[in-house]
GROMACS .gro file of N, CA and C in nm:
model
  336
    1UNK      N    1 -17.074   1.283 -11.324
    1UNK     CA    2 -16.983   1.308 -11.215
    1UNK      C    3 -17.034   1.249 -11.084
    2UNK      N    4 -17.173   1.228 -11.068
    2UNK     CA    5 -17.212   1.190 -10.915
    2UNK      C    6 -17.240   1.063 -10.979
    3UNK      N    7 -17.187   0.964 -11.030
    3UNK     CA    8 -17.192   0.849 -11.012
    3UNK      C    9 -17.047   0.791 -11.000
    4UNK      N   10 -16.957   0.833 -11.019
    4UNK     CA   11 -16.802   0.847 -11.014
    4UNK      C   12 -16.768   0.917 -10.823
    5UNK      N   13 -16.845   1.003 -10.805
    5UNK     CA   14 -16.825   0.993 -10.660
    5UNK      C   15 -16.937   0.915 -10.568
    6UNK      N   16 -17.051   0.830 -10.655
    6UNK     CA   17 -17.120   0.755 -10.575
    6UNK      C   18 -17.015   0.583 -10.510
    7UNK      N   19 -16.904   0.594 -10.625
    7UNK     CA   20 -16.848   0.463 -10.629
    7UNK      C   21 -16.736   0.472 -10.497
    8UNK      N   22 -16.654   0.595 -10.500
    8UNK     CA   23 -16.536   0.623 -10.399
    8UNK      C   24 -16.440   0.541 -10.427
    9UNK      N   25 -16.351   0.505 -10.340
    9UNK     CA   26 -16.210   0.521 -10.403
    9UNK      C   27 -16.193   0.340 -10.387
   10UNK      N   28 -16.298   0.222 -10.408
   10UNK     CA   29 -16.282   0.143 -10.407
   10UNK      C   30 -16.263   0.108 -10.514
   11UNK      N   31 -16.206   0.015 -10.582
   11UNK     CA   32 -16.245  -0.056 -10.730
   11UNK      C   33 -16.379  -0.132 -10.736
   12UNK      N   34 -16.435  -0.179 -10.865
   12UNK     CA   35 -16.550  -0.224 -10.846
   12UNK      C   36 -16.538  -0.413 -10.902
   13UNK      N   37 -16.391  -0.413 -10.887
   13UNK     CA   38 -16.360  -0.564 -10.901
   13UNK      C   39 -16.291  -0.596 -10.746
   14UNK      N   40 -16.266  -0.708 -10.771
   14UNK     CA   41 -16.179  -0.752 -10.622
   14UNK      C   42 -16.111  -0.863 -10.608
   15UNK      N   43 -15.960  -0.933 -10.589
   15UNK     CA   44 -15.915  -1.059 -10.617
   15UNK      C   45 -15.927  -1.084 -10.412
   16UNK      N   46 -15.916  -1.241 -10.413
   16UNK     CA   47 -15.872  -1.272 -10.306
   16UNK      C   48 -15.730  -1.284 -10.304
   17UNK      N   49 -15.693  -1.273 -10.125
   17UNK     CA   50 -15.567  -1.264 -10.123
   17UNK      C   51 -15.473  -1.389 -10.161
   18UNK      N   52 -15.588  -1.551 -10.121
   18UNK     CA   53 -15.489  -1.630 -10.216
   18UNK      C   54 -15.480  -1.675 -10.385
   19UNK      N   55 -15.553  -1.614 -10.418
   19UNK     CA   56 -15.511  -1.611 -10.520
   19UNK      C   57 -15.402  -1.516 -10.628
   20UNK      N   58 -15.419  -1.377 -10.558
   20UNK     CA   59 -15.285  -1.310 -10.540
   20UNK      C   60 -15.168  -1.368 -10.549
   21UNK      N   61 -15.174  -1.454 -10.416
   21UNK     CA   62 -15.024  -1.510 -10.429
   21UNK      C   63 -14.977  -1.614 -10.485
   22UNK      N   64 -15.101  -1.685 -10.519
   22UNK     CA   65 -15.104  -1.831 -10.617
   22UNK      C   66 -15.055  -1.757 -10.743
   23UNK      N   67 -15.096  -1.657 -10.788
   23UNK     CA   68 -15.058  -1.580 -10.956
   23UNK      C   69 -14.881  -1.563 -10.915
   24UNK      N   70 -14.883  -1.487 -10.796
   24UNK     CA   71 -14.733  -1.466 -10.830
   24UNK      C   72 -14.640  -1.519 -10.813
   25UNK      N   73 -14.656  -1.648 -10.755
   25UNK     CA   74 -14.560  -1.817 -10.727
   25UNK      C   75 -14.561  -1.897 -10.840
   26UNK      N   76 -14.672  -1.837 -10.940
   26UNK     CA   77 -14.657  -1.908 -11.061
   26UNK      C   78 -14.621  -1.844 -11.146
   27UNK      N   79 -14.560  -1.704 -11.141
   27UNK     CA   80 -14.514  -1.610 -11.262
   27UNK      C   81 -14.360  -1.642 -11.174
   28UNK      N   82 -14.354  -1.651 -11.065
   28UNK     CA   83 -14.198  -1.674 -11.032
   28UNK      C   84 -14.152  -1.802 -11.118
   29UNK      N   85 -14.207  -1.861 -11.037
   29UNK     CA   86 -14.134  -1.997 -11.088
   29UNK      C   87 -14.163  -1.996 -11.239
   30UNK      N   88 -14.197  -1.959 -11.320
   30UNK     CA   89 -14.200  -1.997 -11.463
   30UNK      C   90 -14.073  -1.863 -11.481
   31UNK      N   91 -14.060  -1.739 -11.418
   31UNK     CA   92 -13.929  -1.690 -11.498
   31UNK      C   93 -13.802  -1.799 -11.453
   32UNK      N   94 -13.809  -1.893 -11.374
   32UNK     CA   95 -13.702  -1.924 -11.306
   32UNK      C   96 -13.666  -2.054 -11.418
   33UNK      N   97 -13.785  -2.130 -11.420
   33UNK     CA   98 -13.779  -2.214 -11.514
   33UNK      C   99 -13.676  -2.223 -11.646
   34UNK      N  100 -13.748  -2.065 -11.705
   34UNK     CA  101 -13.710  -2.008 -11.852
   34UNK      C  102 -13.557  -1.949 -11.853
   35UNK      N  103 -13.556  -1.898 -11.708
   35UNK     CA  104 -13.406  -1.867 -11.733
   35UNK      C  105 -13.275  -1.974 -11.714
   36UNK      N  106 -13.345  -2.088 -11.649
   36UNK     CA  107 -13.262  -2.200 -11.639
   36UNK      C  108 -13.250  -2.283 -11.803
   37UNK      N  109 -13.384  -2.277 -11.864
   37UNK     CA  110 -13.398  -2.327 -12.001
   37UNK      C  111 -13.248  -2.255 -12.027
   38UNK      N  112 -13.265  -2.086 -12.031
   38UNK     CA  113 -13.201  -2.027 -12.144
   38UNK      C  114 -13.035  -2.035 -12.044
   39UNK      N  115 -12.994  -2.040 -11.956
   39UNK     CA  116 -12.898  -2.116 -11.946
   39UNK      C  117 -12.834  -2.256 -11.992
   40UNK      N  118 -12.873  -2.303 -11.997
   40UNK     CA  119 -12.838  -2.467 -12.038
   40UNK      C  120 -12.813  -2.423 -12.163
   41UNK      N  121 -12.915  -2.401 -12.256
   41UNK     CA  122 -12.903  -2.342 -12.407
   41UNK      C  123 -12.780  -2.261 -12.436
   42UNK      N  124 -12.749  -2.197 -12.374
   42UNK     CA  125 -12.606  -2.125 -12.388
   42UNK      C  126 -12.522  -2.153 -12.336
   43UNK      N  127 -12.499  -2.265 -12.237
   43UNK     CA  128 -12.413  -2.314 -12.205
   43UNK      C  129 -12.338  -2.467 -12.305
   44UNK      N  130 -12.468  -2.522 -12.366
   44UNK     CA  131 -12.462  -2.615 -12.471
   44UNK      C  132 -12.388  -2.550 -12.610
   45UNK      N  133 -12.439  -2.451 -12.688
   45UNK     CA  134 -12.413  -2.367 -12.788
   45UNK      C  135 -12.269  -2.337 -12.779
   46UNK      N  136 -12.226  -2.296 -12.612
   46UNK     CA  137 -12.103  -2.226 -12.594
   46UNK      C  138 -11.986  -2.329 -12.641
   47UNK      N  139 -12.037  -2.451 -12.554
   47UNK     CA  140 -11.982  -2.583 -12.540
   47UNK      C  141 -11.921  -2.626 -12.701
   48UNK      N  142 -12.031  -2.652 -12.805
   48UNK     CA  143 -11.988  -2.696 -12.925
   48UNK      C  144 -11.944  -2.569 -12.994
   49UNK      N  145 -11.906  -2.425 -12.975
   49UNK     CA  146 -11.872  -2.375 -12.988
   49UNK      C  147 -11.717  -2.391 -12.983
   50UNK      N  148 -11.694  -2.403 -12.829
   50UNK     CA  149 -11.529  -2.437 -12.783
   50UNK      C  150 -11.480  -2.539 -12.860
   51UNK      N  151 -11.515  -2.652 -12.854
   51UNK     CA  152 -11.500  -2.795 -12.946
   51UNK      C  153 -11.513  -2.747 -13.053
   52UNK      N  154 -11.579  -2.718 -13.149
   52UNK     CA  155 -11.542  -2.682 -13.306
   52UNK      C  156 -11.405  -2.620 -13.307
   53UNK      N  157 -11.413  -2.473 -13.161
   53UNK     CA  158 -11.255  -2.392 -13.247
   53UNK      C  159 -11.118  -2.489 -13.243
   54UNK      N  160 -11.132  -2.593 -13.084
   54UNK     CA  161 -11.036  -2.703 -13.031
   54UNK      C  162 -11.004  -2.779 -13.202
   55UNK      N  163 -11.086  -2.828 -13.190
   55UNK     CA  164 -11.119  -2.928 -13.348
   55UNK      C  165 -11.032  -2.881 -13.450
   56UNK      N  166 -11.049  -2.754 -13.457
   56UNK     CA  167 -10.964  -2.689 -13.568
   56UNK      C  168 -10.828  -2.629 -13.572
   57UNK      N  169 -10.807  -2.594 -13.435
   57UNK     CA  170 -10.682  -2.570 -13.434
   57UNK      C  171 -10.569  -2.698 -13.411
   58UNK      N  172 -10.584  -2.809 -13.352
   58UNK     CA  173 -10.570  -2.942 -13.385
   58UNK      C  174 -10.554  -2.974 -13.491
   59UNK      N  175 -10.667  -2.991 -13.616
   59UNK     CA  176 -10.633  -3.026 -13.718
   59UNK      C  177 -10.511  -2.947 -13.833
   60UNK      N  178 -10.539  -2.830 -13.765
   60UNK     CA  179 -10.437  -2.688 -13.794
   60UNK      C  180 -10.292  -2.725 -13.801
   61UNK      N  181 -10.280  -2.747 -13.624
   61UNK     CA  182 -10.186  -2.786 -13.551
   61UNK      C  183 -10.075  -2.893 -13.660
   62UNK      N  184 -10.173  -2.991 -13.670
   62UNK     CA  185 -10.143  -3.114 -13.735
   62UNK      C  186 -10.100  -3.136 -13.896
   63UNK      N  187 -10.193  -3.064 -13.967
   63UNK     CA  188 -10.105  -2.996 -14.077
   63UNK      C  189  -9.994  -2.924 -14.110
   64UNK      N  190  -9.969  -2.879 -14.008
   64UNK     CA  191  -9.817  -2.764 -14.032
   64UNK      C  192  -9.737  -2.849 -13.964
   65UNK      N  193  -9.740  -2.931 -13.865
   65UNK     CA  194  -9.675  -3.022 -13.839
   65UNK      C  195  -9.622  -3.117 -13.947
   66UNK      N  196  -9.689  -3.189 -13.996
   66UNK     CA  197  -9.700  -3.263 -14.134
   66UNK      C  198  -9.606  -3.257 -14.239
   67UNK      N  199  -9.669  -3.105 -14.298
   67UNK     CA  200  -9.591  -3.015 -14.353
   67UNK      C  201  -9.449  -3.003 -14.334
   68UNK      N  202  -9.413  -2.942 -14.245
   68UNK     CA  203  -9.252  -2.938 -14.204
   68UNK      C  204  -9.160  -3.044 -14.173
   69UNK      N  205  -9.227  -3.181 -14.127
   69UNK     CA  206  -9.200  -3.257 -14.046
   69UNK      C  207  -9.157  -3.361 -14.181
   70UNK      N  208  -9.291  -3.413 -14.264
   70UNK     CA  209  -9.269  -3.513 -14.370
   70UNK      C  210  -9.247  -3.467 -14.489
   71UNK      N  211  -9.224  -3.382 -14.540
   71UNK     CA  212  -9.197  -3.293 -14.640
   71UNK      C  213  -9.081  -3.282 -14.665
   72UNK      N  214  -9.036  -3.340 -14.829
   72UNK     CA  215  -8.893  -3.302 -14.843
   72UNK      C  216  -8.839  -3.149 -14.872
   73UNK      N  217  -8.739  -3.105 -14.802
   73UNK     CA  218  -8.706  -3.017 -14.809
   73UNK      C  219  -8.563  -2.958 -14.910
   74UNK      N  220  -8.610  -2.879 -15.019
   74UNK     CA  221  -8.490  -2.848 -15.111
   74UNK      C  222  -8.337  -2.833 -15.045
   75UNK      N  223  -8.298  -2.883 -15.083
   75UNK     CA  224  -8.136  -2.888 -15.018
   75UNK      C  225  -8.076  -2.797 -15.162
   76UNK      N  226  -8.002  -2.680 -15.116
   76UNK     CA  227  -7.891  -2.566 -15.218
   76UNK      C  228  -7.762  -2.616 -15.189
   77UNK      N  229  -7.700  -2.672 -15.268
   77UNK     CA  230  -7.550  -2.656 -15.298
   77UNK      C  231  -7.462  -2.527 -15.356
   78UNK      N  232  -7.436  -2.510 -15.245
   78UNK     CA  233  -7.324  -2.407 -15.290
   78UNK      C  234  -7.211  -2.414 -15.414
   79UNK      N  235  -7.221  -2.369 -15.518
   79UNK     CA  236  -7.155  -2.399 -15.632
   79UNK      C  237  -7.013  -2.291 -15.659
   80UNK      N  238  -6.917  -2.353 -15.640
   80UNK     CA  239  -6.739  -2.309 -15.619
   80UNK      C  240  -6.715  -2.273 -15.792
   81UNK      N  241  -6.770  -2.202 -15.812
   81UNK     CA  242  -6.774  -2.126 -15.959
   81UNK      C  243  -6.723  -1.992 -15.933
   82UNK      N  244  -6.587  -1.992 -15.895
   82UNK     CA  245  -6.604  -1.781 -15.906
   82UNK      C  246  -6.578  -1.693 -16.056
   83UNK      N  247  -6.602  -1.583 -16.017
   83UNK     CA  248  -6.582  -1.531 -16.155
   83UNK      C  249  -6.476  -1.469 -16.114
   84UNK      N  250  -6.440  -1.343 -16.255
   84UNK     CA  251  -6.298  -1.300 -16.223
   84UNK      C  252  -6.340  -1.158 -16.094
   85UNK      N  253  -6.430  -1.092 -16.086
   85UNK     CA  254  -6.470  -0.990 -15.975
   85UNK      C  255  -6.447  -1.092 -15.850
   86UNK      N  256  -6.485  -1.219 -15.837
   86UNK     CA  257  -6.473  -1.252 -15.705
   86UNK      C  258  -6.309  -1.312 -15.666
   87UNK      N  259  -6.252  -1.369 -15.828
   87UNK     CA  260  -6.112  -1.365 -15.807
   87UNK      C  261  -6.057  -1.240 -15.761
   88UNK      N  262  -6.095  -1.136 -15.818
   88UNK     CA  263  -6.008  -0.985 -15.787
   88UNK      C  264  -6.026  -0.979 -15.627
   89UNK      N  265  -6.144  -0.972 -15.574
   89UNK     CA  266  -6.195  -0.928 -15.444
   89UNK      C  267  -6.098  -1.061 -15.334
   90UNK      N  268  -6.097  -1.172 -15.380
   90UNK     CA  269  -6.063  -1.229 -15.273
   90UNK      C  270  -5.897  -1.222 -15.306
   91UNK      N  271  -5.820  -1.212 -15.377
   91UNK     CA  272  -5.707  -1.136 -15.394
   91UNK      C  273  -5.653  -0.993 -15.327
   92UNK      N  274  -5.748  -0.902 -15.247
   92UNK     CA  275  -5.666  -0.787 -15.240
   92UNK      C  276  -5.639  -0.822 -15.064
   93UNK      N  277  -5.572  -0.792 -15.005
   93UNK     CA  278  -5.550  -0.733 -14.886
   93UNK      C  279  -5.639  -0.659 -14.811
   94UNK      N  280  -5.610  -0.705 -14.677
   94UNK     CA  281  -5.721  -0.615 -14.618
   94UNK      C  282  -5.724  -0.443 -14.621
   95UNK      N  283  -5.577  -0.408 -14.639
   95UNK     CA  284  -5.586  -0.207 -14.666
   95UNK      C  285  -5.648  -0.223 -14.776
   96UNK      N  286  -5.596  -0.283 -14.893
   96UNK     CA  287  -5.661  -0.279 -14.997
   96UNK      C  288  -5.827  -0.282 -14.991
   97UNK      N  289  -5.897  -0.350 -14.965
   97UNK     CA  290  -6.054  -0.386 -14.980
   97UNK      C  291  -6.124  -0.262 -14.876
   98UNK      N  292  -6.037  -0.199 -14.745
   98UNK     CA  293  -6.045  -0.111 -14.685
   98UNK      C  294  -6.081   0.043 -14.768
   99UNK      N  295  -5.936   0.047 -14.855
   99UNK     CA  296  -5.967   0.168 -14.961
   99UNK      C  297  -6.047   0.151 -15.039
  100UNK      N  298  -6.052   0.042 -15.115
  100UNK     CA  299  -6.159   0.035 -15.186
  100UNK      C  300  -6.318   0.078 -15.151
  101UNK      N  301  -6.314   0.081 -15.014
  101UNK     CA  302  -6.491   0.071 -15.011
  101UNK      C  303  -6.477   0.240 -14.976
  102UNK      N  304  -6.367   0.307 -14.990
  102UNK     CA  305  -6.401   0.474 -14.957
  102UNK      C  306  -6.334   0.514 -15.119
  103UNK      N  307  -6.348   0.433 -15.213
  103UNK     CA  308  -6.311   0.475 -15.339
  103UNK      C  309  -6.460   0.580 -15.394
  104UNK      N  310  -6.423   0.688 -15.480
  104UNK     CA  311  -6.484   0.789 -15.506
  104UNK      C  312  -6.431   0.837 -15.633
  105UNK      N  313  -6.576   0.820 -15.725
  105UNK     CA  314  -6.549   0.899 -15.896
  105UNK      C  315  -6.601   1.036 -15.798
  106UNK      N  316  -6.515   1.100 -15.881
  106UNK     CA  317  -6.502   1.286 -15.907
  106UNK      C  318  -6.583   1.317 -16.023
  107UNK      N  319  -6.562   1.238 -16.148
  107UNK     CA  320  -6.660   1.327 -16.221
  107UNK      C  321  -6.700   1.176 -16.297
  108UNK      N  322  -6.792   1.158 -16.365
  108UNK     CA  323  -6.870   1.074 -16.459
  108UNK      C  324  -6.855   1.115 -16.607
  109UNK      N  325  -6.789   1.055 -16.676
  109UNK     CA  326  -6.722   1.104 -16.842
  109UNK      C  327  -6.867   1.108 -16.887
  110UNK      N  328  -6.890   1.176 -17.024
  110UNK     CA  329  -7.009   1.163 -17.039
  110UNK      C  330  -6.983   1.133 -17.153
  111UNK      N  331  -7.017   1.068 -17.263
  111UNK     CA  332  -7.007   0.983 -17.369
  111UNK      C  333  -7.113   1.014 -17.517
  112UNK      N  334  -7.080   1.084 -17.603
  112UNK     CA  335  -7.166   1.138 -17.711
  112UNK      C  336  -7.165   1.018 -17.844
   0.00000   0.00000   0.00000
């Protein structure tokens, strides 16, 4: 214990003051450095990032274009074939086709 209060409240090392500040002009500038590194780096990454998705939706673009554009498209002919239900139907009158659609079975025969 009395060699711990022979020392007092000095340390028993000691820096000068310029070198103090020489350490901490050189811990600055190297975070400044590193964070400019790691900018550029993510600004590059981001970069071919954007361009790949561009790239693809373009080529995207350009396919469905393609597609719709040079592509033959099935053509349906309407075929003037009626049967006799569509003879009946286009035969009735308009009261007629009127009642018809509020026509109502009462009972369902049931068949053994």
């Amino acid at each position: 214990m009395k060699d711990f209060e022979s020392i007092g409240k000095r340390t028993p090392y000691a820096e000068h003051d310029d070198y103090v500040r020489k350490l901490i002009e050189q811990a600055t500038e190297k975070a400044i450095d590193s964070q400019q590194k790691k900018t550029r780096t993510v600004s590059l990454r981001t970069k071919v990032i954007v361009a790949a998705a561009i790239a693809a939706l373009l080529l995207g673009g350009f396919g469905i274009s393609y597609h719709y554009l040079f592509t033959e498209q099935p053509t349906v002919m309407a075929e003037n074939n009626n049967g006799p239900i569509d003879e009946f139907l286009n035969s009735l009158s308009d009261e007629d086709a009127q009642l018809l659609a509020y026509y109502d079975i009462e009972e369902i025969p049931e068949y053994e």
